[in-house]
Short mmCIF file of C-alpha atoms and ligand atoms in Angstrom, two decimals:
data_model
loop_
_atom_site.label_atom_id
_atom_site.label_comp_id
_atom_site.label_asym_id
_atom_site.label_seq_id
_atom_site.Cartn_x
_atom_site.Cartn_y
_atom_site.Cartn_z
CA MET A 1 38.57 -43.80 -24.72
CA SER A 2 36.86 -41.77 -21.78
CA VAL A 3 37.74 -43.13 -18.12
CA GLU A 4 37.55 -40.83 -15.26
CA ASP A 5 34.50 -38.05 -15.44
CA THR A 6 35.49 -34.60 -13.61
CA THR A 7 33.64 -31.78 -12.69
CA ARG A 8 36.01 -28.99 -12.13
CA ALA A 9 36.43 -25.86 -10.00
CA SER A 10 38.97 -22.83 -10.43
CA GLY A 11 39.40 -19.77 -8.11
CA ALA A 12 43.64 -20.84 -6.21
CA THR A 13 44.33 -18.19 -3.09
CA LEU A 14 48.11 -17.49 -2.86
CA ASP A 15 48.55 -19.69 -0.26
CA GLU A 16 48.45 -22.42 -2.22
CA ILE A 17 49.55 -21.22 -5.88
CA THR A 18 52.49 -20.05 -2.34
CA ALA A 19 52.49 -23.75 -1.20
CA LEU A 20 52.24 -26.01 -4.71
CA ALA A 21 55.35 -23.23 -5.99
CA LYS A 22 57.76 -24.25 -3.53
CA ARG A 23 56.57 -27.86 -4.12
CA ARG A 24 56.99 -28.55 -7.01
CA GLY A 25 60.17 -26.10 -7.74
CA PHE A 26 58.57 -23.46 -8.96
CA ILE A 27 59.09 -20.50 -7.11
CA PHE A 28 62.03 -20.30 -3.79
CA GLN A 29 62.61 -17.75 -1.81
CA SER A 30 65.64 -15.80 -2.03
CA SER A 31 68.57 -17.15 0.15
CA GLU A 32 66.27 -18.72 2.07
CA ILE A 33 68.34 -21.03 4.58
CA TYR A 34 69.42 -17.64 6.25
CA GLY A 35 65.67 -16.61 5.96
CA GLY A 36 65.32 -15.00 3.17
CA LEU A 37 65.07 -11.75 1.73
CA ALA A 38 61.48 -9.43 1.12
CA GLY A 39 60.93 -8.62 -2.58
CA LEU A 40 63.84 -11.05 -3.86
CA TYR A 41 62.25 -14.73 -4.89
CA ASP A 42 64.19 -17.36 -7.19
CA TYR A 43 63.23 -19.60 -9.53
CA GLY A 44 63.51 -23.54 -9.77
CA PRO A 45 63.95 -25.23 -12.11
CA LEU A 46 60.20 -25.57 -13.27
CA GLY A 47 59.68 -21.97 -12.50
CA ALA A 48 63.00 -20.99 -14.53
CA LEU A 49 61.50 -23.21 -17.99
CA LEU A 50 58.76 -21.53 -17.28
CA LYS A 51 59.28 -17.53 -17.20
CA ARG A 52 61.65 -18.76 -20.53
CA ASN A 53 58.80 -20.08 -21.78
CA ILE A 54 56.50 -16.73 -21.13
CA LYS A 55 60.27 -14.66 -23.02
CA GLU A 56 60.37 -16.58 -25.54
CA ALA A 57 56.46 -16.85 -26.01
CA TRP A 58 56.92 -12.75 -25.88
CA TRP A 59 60.25 -11.96 -28.43
CA ARG A 60 59.21 -14.75 -30.88
CA ASP A 61 55.71 -12.33 -31.24
CA MET A 62 56.99 -9.24 -30.54
CA VAL A 63 59.81 -9.01 -32.14
CA THR A 64 61.12 -12.46 -34.80
CA ALA A 65 57.12 -11.91 -36.30
CA ARG A 66 58.12 -9.06 -36.97
CA ASP A 67 59.73 -7.09 -39.26
CA ASP A 68 59.38 -3.45 -37.08
CA VAL A 69 60.97 -4.19 -34.26
CA VAL A 70 65.51 -4.63 -33.84
CA ALA A 71 66.37 -6.32 -30.25
CA PHE A 72 68.87 -4.12 -27.31
CA ASP A 73 70.29 -5.39 -24.08
CA SER A 74 71.41 -2.66 -22.44
CA ALA A 75 73.43 -2.33 -19.39
CA VAL A 76 71.74 -2.02 -15.68
CA LEU A 77 73.80 0.68 -14.73
CA MET A 78 73.81 3.80 -16.32
CA HIS A 79 75.22 7.39 -16.03
CA PRO A 80 73.42 9.02 -13.05
CA ALA A 81 72.04 12.27 -15.09
CA VAL A 82 70.07 9.42 -17.20
CA TRP A 83 67.90 9.78 -14.78
CA LYS A 84 67.73 12.86 -13.14
CA ALA A 85 66.88 13.50 -17.15
CA SER A 86 63.46 10.86 -16.68
CA GLY A 87 62.31 12.35 -14.28
CA HIS A 88 63.40 9.12 -11.38
CA VAL A 89 66.03 10.96 -9.58
CA ASP A 90 62.82 14.18 -8.48
CA ALA A 91 60.27 11.98 -8.29
CA PHE A 92 59.78 8.65 -8.29
CA VAL A 93 58.77 8.25 -4.96
CA ASP A 94 55.81 6.60 -2.63
CA ARG A 95 54.79 8.35 0.37
CA LEU A 96 55.86 7.10 3.12
CA VAL A 97 54.35 6.48 6.80
CA ASP A 98 55.48 5.07 9.97
CA CYS A 99 53.44 3.96 12.71
CA ARG A 100 54.84 5.62 16.07
CA VAL A 101 53.96 1.62 17.55
CA CYS A 102 54.68 -1.05 15.63
CA LYS A 103 57.51 0.77 13.49
CA HIS A 104 55.79 -0.51 10.46
CA ARG A 105 55.59 1.53 7.53
CA PHE A 106 53.20 1.69 5.13
CA ARG A 107 52.62 3.23 1.35
CA ALA A 108 50.62 6.11 2.16
CA ASP A 109 48.17 5.83 -0.74
CA HIS A 110 47.95 1.68 0.34
CA LEU A 111 46.20 2.66 3.72
CA GLU A 112 42.69 1.85 3.76
CA LYS A 113 42.04 3.62 6.59
CA PRO A 114 44.39 7.16 6.99
CA ASP A 115 44.12 7.46 10.11
CA VAL A 116 44.68 3.56 11.59
CA CYS A 117 47.51 1.42 11.97
CA PRO A 118 47.17 -2.22 9.32
CA ASP A 119 49.51 -4.50 11.97
CA CYS A 120 48.63 -2.85 15.33
CA GLY A 121 45.18 -0.89 14.95
CA SER A 122 46.33 1.87 16.63
CA LYS A 123 44.67 5.33 16.38
CA ASN A 124 46.16 8.49 14.91
CA SER A 125 50.47 6.77 15.30
CA PHE A 126 51.36 7.71 11.79
CA THR A 127 54.04 9.78 11.45
CA GLU A 128 54.01 12.29 8.80
CA PRO A 129 53.81 11.13 5.05
CA ARG A 130 57.48 11.59 3.48
CA ASN A 131 58.67 11.43 0.37
CA PHE A 132 60.70 8.23 -0.65
CA ASN A 133 62.75 7.35 -3.68
CA LEU A 134 62.65 3.60 -4.96
CA MET A 135 65.63 3.96 -6.97
CA LEU A 136 68.16 1.70 -5.54
CA GLN A 137 71.83 3.06 -5.01
CA THR A 138 75.12 0.93 -4.96
CA SER A 139 78.50 3.09 -6.11
CA LEU A 140 80.90 2.69 -9.14
CA GLY A 141 84.96 2.62 -8.10
CA PRO A 142 86.56 2.52 -4.87
CA MET A 143 85.76 5.41 -3.37
CA GLU A 144 81.87 5.89 -1.51
CA ASP A 145 80.60 9.52 -2.31
CA SER A 146 78.49 10.84 -4.25
CA ALA A 147 80.81 11.35 -7.18
CA SER A 148 80.70 7.77 -7.02
CA ARG A 149 77.27 7.90 -6.83
CA ALA A 150 75.27 5.11 -9.21
CA TYR A 151 71.60 3.26 -9.44
CA LEU A 152 70.14 0.39 -10.48
CA ARG A 153 68.07 0.49 -12.72
CA PRO A 154 64.45 1.23 -12.21
CA GLU A 155 63.52 0.68 -15.81
CA THR A 156 64.72 -0.84 -18.83
CA ALA A 157 63.50 1.40 -21.36
CA GLN A 158 65.45 4.80 -20.50
CA GLY A 159 68.46 2.66 -22.24
CA ILE A 160 66.70 2.28 -25.86
CA PHE A 161 66.07 6.49 -25.73
CA VAL A 162 69.75 7.14 -24.47
CA ASN A 163 70.72 5.45 -27.67
CA PHE A 164 67.62 6.03 -29.63
CA LYS A 165 69.87 7.39 -32.33
CA ASN A 166 72.24 5.19 -32.31
CA ILE A 167 69.84 2.68 -32.98
CA TYR A 168 67.71 3.93 -36.23
CA GLN A 169 70.95 5.08 -37.78
CA THR A 170 72.43 1.66 -37.59
CA ALA A 171 69.65 -0.78 -37.99
CA ARG A 172 68.94 1.12 -41.18
CA LYS A 173 65.38 1.68 -39.47
CA ARG A 174 62.97 4.54 -39.76
CA PRO A 175 59.52 5.39 -37.30
CA PRO A 176 57.23 4.05 -37.01
CA PHE A 177 59.38 1.19 -35.67
CA GLY A 178 60.31 -0.42 -32.20
CA VAL A 179 63.12 -0.84 -30.06
CA ALA A 180 62.11 -3.94 -27.28
CA GLN A 181 64.25 -4.82 -24.61
CA PHE A 182 64.25 -7.99 -21.27
CA GLY A 183 66.20 -6.89 -18.73
CA LYS A 184 66.40 -7.03 -15.21
CA ALA A 185 65.52 -3.93 -12.68
CA PHE A 186 65.09 -2.72 -8.92
CA ARG A 187 62.82 -0.53 -7.21
CA ASN A 188 63.08 -0.70 -3.31
CA GLU A 189 59.53 -1.04 -2.73
CA ILE A 190 58.09 0.02 0.67
CA THR A 191 56.06 -2.76 0.73
CA PRO A 192 56.98 -5.81 -0.52
CA GLY A 193 54.61 -9.42 -1.65
CA ASN A 194 52.12 -11.39 -2.81
CA LEU A 195 55.28 -14.15 -4.00
CA THR A 196 56.29 -12.42 -7.02
CA TYR A 197 53.85 -9.91 -7.47
CA ARG A 198 55.61 -6.77 -5.92
CA LEU A 199 59.33 -7.91 -6.01
CA ARG A 200 62.25 -5.92 -5.88
CA GLU A 201 64.67 -7.14 -8.16
CA PHE A 202 61.72 -8.39 -10.76
CA GLU A 203 62.53 -8.74 -15.30
CA GLN A 204 61.10 -6.52 -17.93
CA ALA A 205 59.93 -6.82 -21.10
CA GLU A 206 60.34 -3.05 -23.06
CA LEU A 207 58.79 -2.19 -26.42
CA GLU A 208 59.10 1.31 -27.06
CA PHE A 209 57.66 1.58 -30.65
CA PHE A 210 58.44 5.22 -32.34
CA VAL A 211 55.78 6.73 -34.83
CA PRO A 212 55.72 9.49 -37.22
CA ASP A 213 53.72 12.57 -36.05
CA ASP A 214 51.57 12.10 -39.20
CA GLY A 215 48.22 11.90 -36.94
CA ALA A 216 48.26 7.63 -37.12
CA ASP A 217 49.95 7.83 -33.70
CA LEU A 218 46.23 6.96 -31.94
CA LYS A 219 46.24 4.27 -34.09
CA TRP A 220 49.25 2.61 -33.65
CA PHE A 221 48.06 2.66 -30.28
CA ASP A 222 45.65 1.18 -30.42
CA HIS A 223 47.33 -1.71 -32.78
CA TRP A 224 49.35 -2.43 -29.72
CA VAL A 225 46.97 -2.61 -27.30
CA GLN A 226 44.98 -5.48 -29.85
CA ALA A 227 48.68 -6.28 -30.32
CA ARG A 228 48.81 -7.37 -26.64
CA ARG A 229 45.19 -8.68 -26.14
CA LYS A 230 45.30 -11.02 -28.62
CA TRP A 231 49.25 -12.10 -27.05
CA TYR A 232 48.00 -13.07 -24.28
CA ALA A 233 44.44 -14.95 -25.23
CA ASP A 234 46.62 -16.60 -27.35
CA TYR A 235 48.86 -18.41 -24.42
CA GLY A 236 45.18 -19.08 -22.34
CA VAL A 237 44.60 -16.54 -20.07
CA LYS A 238 40.61 -16.30 -19.11
CA PRO A 239 39.55 -13.95 -20.48
CA ASP A 240 36.72 -13.36 -17.28
CA ARG A 241 40.49 -12.44 -15.12
CA LEU A 242 41.69 -10.07 -17.50
CA ARG A 243 40.63 -6.57 -18.23
CA PHE A 244 41.99 -3.43 -20.15
CA TYR A 245 41.47 -0.85 -18.44
CA GLU A 246 41.76 2.52 -20.27
CA LEU A 247 43.01 5.27 -17.64
CA SER A 248 40.90 8.80 -18.21
CA ALA A 249 43.55 11.64 -18.78
CA GLU A 250 43.16 12.84 -14.88
CA GLU A 251 45.13 9.01 -14.38
CA ARG A 252 47.24 9.88 -16.90
CA PRO A 253 50.64 11.86 -16.71
CA HIS A 254 50.07 15.70 -18.48
CA TYR A 255 51.69 14.62 -20.98
CA ALA A 256 50.85 11.07 -22.18
CA LYS A 257 48.20 11.50 -24.79
CA ALA A 258 46.29 7.48 -24.23
CA GLY A 259 47.25 4.76 -21.93
CA VAL A 260 45.28 1.37 -20.56
CA ASP A 261 46.90 -1.42 -17.93
CA VAL A 262 46.61 -4.46 -18.63
CA GLU A 263 45.04 -6.15 -14.92
CA TYR A 264 44.99 -9.66 -13.76
CA LEU A 265 42.54 -10.86 -11.72
CA PHE A 266 44.67 -12.35 -8.41
CA PRO A 267 43.80 -14.61 -5.65
CA TRP A 268 43.90 -11.24 -3.40
CA GLY A 269 42.42 -8.53 -6.19
CA TRP A 270 43.19 -7.16 -9.94
CA GLY A 271 46.97 -6.00 -10.44
CA GLU A 272 49.15 -4.99 -13.00
CA LEU A 273 50.76 -6.86 -15.26
CA GLU A 274 51.51 -3.75 -18.42
CA SER A 275 50.68 -0.40 -18.93
CA ILE A 276 50.24 0.84 -22.52
CA ALA A 277 50.38 4.24 -22.90
CA HIS A 278 51.49 6.70 -25.58
CA ARG A 279 54.12 8.89 -24.37
CA GLY A 280 54.68 11.89 -26.55
CA THR A 281 57.72 12.62 -27.18
CA TYR A 282 58.27 13.08 -23.29
CA ASP A 283 61.70 10.68 -22.32
CA LEU A 284 63.51 11.83 -26.25
CA ASP A 285 62.40 16.03 -25.11
CA ALA A 286 64.31 14.85 -21.29
CA HIS A 287 67.35 13.78 -22.77
CA MET A 288 67.31 16.55 -25.26
CA ARG A 289 67.06 19.06 -23.33
CA LEU A 290 69.50 17.82 -20.49
CA SER A 291 72.72 16.23 -22.56
CA GLY A 292 72.04 18.70 -25.01
CA LYS A 293 72.68 15.97 -27.86
CA ASP A 294 70.97 16.17 -30.66
CA LEU A 295 68.76 13.20 -30.81
CA ARG A 296 66.31 13.88 -33.82
CA PHE A 297 65.22 11.69 -36.57
CA PHE A 298 67.10 12.94 -39.31
CA ASP A 299 64.47 11.79 -42.43
CA GLU A 300 66.48 11.45 -45.40
CA GLY A 301 63.68 12.38 -47.51
CA SER A 302 62.70 15.36 -46.29
CA LYS A 303 65.80 16.57 -45.35
CA THR A 304 63.77 17.57 -42.05
CA HIS A 305 64.55 16.89 -38.18
CA TYR A 306 61.62 15.11 -36.39
CA THR A 307 61.03 13.95 -33.30
CA PRO A 308 59.51 10.88 -32.70
CA LEU A 309 56.12 9.62 -30.69
CA LEU A 310 56.53 7.19 -27.82
CA ILE A 311 54.40 4.54 -27.75
CA GLU A 312 55.22 2.51 -25.38
CA SER A 313 54.08 -1.13 -24.12
CA SER A 314 56.37 -1.90 -20.45
CA ALA A 315 55.01 -5.54 -19.24
CA GLY A 316 56.39 -7.19 -15.61
CA MET A 317 57.97 -10.69 -16.69
CA ASP A 318 57.64 -11.90 -12.80
CA ARG A 319 53.80 -10.59 -12.76
CA THR A 320 53.35 -12.64 -16.15
CA THR A 321 55.10 -15.84 -14.77
CA LEU A 322 52.85 -15.57 -11.82
CA THR A 323 49.16 -14.93 -14.54
CA MET A 324 49.90 -18.06 -15.86
CA LEU A 325 50.42 -19.98 -12.82
CA VAL A 326 47.61 -18.43 -10.85
CA ASP A 327 45.33 -18.90 -13.77
CA ALA A 328 46.40 -22.69 -14.49
CA TYR A 329 46.06 -24.01 -11.65
CA GLU A 330 42.66 -25.87 -11.16
CA GLN A 331 41.16 -28.32 -8.42
CA GLU A 332 39.13 -30.68 -9.54
CA LYS A 333 37.45 -33.64 -8.41
CA SER A 334 37.34 -36.83 -9.79
CA VAL A 335 35.80 -40.10 -10.36
CA ASP A 336 38.31 -43.00 -10.71
CA PRO A 337 37.94 -45.66 -13.81
CA ASN A 338 36.84 -47.76 -9.83
CA GLY A 339 35.07 -45.25 -9.34
CA LYS A 340 36.84 -43.87 -6.31
CA GLN A 341 36.97 -39.97 -5.29
CA THR A 342 38.94 -38.29 -5.74
CA GLU A 343 40.98 -34.73 -5.85
CA ARG A 344 43.33 -33.58 -7.97
CA VAL A 345 45.51 -30.90 -8.94
CA VAL A 346 45.68 -29.63 -12.43
CA LEU A 347 48.17 -26.70 -13.89
CA ARG A 348 45.91 -25.95 -17.48
CA PHE A 349 49.44 -24.34 -19.06
CA HIS A 350 49.25 -23.21 -22.80
CA PRO A 351 51.74 -26.54 -23.78
CA LYS A 352 53.83 -23.60 -25.49
CA ILE A 353 54.54 -22.44 -22.03
CA ALA A 354 54.50 -26.04 -20.19
CA PRO A 355 57.67 -26.22 -18.76
CA LEU A 356 57.86 -29.73 -20.58
CA GLN A 357 55.29 -31.25 -23.20
CA VAL A 358 55.28 -34.72 -22.48
CA ALA A 359 56.83 -37.43 -20.24
CA VAL A 360 57.04 -40.95 -21.28
CA PHE A 361 56.57 -43.21 -18.74
CA SER A 362 57.87 -47.16 -18.35
CA LEU A 363 55.06 -48.73 -16.07
CA ALA A 364 57.63 -51.07 -14.34
CA ARG A 365 61.41 -50.17 -12.32
CA ASN A 366 62.46 -53.26 -12.41
CA LYS A 367 62.04 -54.71 -15.88
CA PRO A 368 65.17 -53.53 -17.91
CA GLN A 369 62.96 -54.23 -20.96
CA LEU A 370 60.53 -51.83 -19.95
CA VAL A 371 63.16 -48.77 -18.58
CA ALA A 372 65.16 -48.58 -22.17
CA ARG A 373 62.15 -49.05 -24.03
CA ALA A 374 60.66 -45.80 -22.51
CA ARG A 375 64.01 -43.78 -21.70
CA SER A 376 64.78 -44.49 -25.73
CA ILE A 377 61.12 -42.75 -26.80
CA GLU A 378 61.69 -40.25 -24.40
CA ALA A 379 65.63 -39.69 -25.63
CA ALA A 380 63.94 -39.72 -29.49
CA LEU A 381 60.93 -37.07 -28.13
CA HIS A 382 63.21 -35.20 -26.21
CA GLU A 383 65.39 -33.14 -30.08
CA GLU A 384 62.53 -31.13 -30.37
CA LEU A 385 60.39 -31.17 -27.57
CA ARG A 386 60.26 -30.76 -22.84
CA THR A 387 59.97 -33.87 -22.70
CA GLN A 388 61.11 -35.97 -18.31
CA TYR A 389 61.86 -40.29 -18.31
CA ASP A 390 60.59 -41.01 -14.93
CA GLU A 391 59.31 -44.79 -13.61
CA GLY A 392 57.10 -45.60 -11.54
CA ASN A 393 53.64 -46.44 -9.77
CA ILE A 394 51.59 -45.01 -12.78
CA GLY A 395 48.83 -42.97 -10.32
CA GLN A 396 51.54 -40.93 -9.72
CA LEU A 397 53.08 -39.90 -11.70
CA TYR A 398 49.73 -38.75 -13.62
CA ARG A 399 49.55 -36.74 -10.42
CA ARG A 400 53.10 -34.95 -9.97
CA GLN A 401 52.70 -34.64 -13.90
CA ASP A 402 49.28 -32.89 -13.91
CA GLU A 403 50.49 -30.83 -11.04
CA ILE A 404 52.93 -28.87 -12.99
CA GLY A 405 51.20 -28.61 -15.66
CA THR A 406 52.53 -31.31 -17.98
CA PRO A 407 50.63 -31.65 -21.46
CA PHE A 408 50.84 -35.35 -22.15
CA CYS A 409 51.69 -38.71 -20.28
CA VAL A 410 52.93 -42.10 -22.26
CA THR A 411 53.30 -45.15 -20.91
CA VAL A 412 55.29 -47.96 -21.25
CA ASP A 413 54.35 -51.04 -20.86
CA TYR A 414 54.05 -54.96 -21.52
CA GLU A 415 51.61 -54.56 -24.53
CA THR A 416 54.16 -51.83 -26.19
CA LEU A 417 57.31 -54.32 -26.58
CA GLU A 418 54.41 -56.52 -28.52
CA ASP A 419 52.13 -53.94 -30.82
CA GLN A 420 54.23 -51.24 -30.25
CA SER A 421 51.79 -48.77 -29.33
CA VAL A 422 51.87 -47.33 -25.87
CA THR A 423 49.52 -44.89 -23.76
CA VAL A 424 48.49 -41.39 -24.71
CA ARG A 425 47.08 -39.85 -21.78
CA HIS A 426 45.94 -36.09 -22.35
CA ARG A 427 46.10 -34.30 -18.91
CA ASP A 428 43.28 -31.85 -18.84
CA SER A 429 40.37 -34.45 -19.66
CA MET A 430 42.63 -37.37 -18.75
CA ARG A 431 41.07 -39.27 -22.03
CA GLN A 432 43.87 -42.04 -22.48
CA ASP A 433 44.92 -43.19 -25.98
CA ARG A 434 47.00 -46.08 -27.53
CA VAL A 435 49.04 -44.92 -30.19
CA ALA A 436 51.41 -46.28 -32.49
CA LEU A 437 55.09 -45.82 -31.83
CA ASP A 438 55.56 -44.82 -35.25
CA SER A 439 53.12 -42.11 -35.49
CA LEU A 440 53.53 -41.01 -31.61
CA LYS A 441 55.62 -37.57 -32.51
CA GLU A 442 53.09 -36.68 -34.97
CA PHE A 443 50.23 -37.62 -33.08
CA LEU A 444 52.11 -35.22 -30.74
CA ASP A 445 52.89 -31.95 -32.36
CA GLU A 446 49.65 -32.11 -33.64
CA ARG A 447 48.38 -31.18 -30.32
CA LEU A 448 51.05 -29.43 -29.37
P1 ATP B 501 52.54 -0.34 -9.70
O1 ATP B 501 51.75 0.36 -9.73
O2 ATP B 501 52.09 -1.66 -9.08
O3 ATP B 501 54.01 -0.10 -8.24
P2 ATP B 501 54.07 0.42 -11.28
O4 ATP B 501 52.69 1.18 -12.19
O5 ATP B 501 55.10 1.44 -11.12
O6 ATP B 501 53.55 -0.77 -10.77
P3 ATP B 501 55.28 0.43 -14.07
O7 ATP B 501 56.75 1.62 -13.97
O8 ATP B 501 53.90 0.62 -15.62
O9 ATP B 501 54.83 -0.15 -12.75
O10 ATP B 501 56.18 -0.80 -14.61
C1 ATP B 501 55.84 -1.92 -15.35
C2 ATP B 501 55.42 -3.64 -15.73
O11 ATP B 501 56.60 -3.70 -14.69
C3 ATP B 501 54.11 -3.46 -14.15
O12 ATP B 501 53.11 -3.30 -15.13
C4 ATP B 501 54.69 -4.48 -13.88
O13 ATP B 501 54.13 -5.87 -14.58
C5 ATP B 501 55.85 -4.28 -13.77
N1 ATP B 501 56.51 -4.04 -12.08
C6 ATP B 501 56.87 -2.57 -12.39
N2 ATP B 501 57.74 -3.10 -10.63
C7 ATP B 501 57.53 -4.09 -9.86
C8 ATP B 501 57.50 -4.18 -8.97
N3 ATP B 501 57.86 -4.15 -8.02
N4 ATP B 501 57.68 -6.19 -8.88
C9 ATP B 501 57.91 -6.54 -9.42
N5 ATP B 501 57.63 -6.59 -11.25
C10 ATP B 501 57.07 -4.85 -11.30
#
């Protein structure tokens, strides 16, 4: 039976997302009680689940479901020579300017008007641009000198490149094959902001896919572009808010043969979620040059050495999590069963990534029989599903679960004790079905 009538509106503001994220325990400012730190956030109980589900979806589709991708997990701190070879020590810089009047600092390439400070409005108040390296430094061991300097990695990929030989030999893989890993990365961003979009500590999911130079490399590039397109579609990202932007030769690094940026339409405009790039032999060559070690692949069949070409997919898990939150957010006007106008906020997460999948309610708090029955139903579902028990005012309970994106609510009422059935309420349509208890699990499984 359908009980409520709805009209949809979408497109949340960043303030609305930020407020919901805090109110419902998705995202908190890091070290909030001390005033917070720019560009650093913590995930609350629901946000941590959401991010974990997204990462699991990535891992399942990019690694577990395939037989040509192996797992990897490298250290955050690496030999400083790694960052010399990769080019990060010399070239991982943003151009920085300071306003002499208000002392605020900006990325030169982000300024809309190059001679007017966007914060205080002063004209011609900027200092000359200077290079600012985005790598965060620390030192290893008891002495703080240049010999002990180490960098917190600004990307996870280099750990895979320097281990390329270890990996292919021990995993007994030959190109085409890939190596995937999750990991924290750190960048001393000049202007962090937009909630978790631009962070100073963030998490990447990277796939480095090595292919032979046999003429099929651009097909592999295309394969990964399509695979990633399917991935976002499979988890329900709205197609009109997602674009795959093809980089021109001028926009790509000189060594890259092809590149696509995956972008999402955030409340403030398009922003990059992932970069997919054909990087040629650039990365392995750079490490071979500086280390003097041979990282080429040895082909047992032809007894020849060659350097494989690289197709990379590098996605930010915090930006993907923010995307799922923004994309799922909808504010709806609805008419309740009594004809009253109401409004609800609902997160229409795909069931696979929703933090919780089923909430089980007892209609009354003070009826031990109802509470016991609801708790036992929830405990049984909990073995395989992400569930939560709650009790009290059903209208309020529904609103809360809508706001955290739980696809189904199951209510135990007085009739349940007599007819062994429950009310299942659908998040998206607000439809309510009466379902026999012995088929409840099947009913939910089919829809999750
Ligand atoms: P941007 O142009 O936004 O600074 P980028 O082109 O430098 O990003 P890449 O080096 O290609 O980013 O990193 C791959 C992915 O890592 C990005 O698509 C993004 O999802 C994520 N990422 C990069 N920098 C940050 C950051 N400061 N905060 C959160 N995620 C980030």
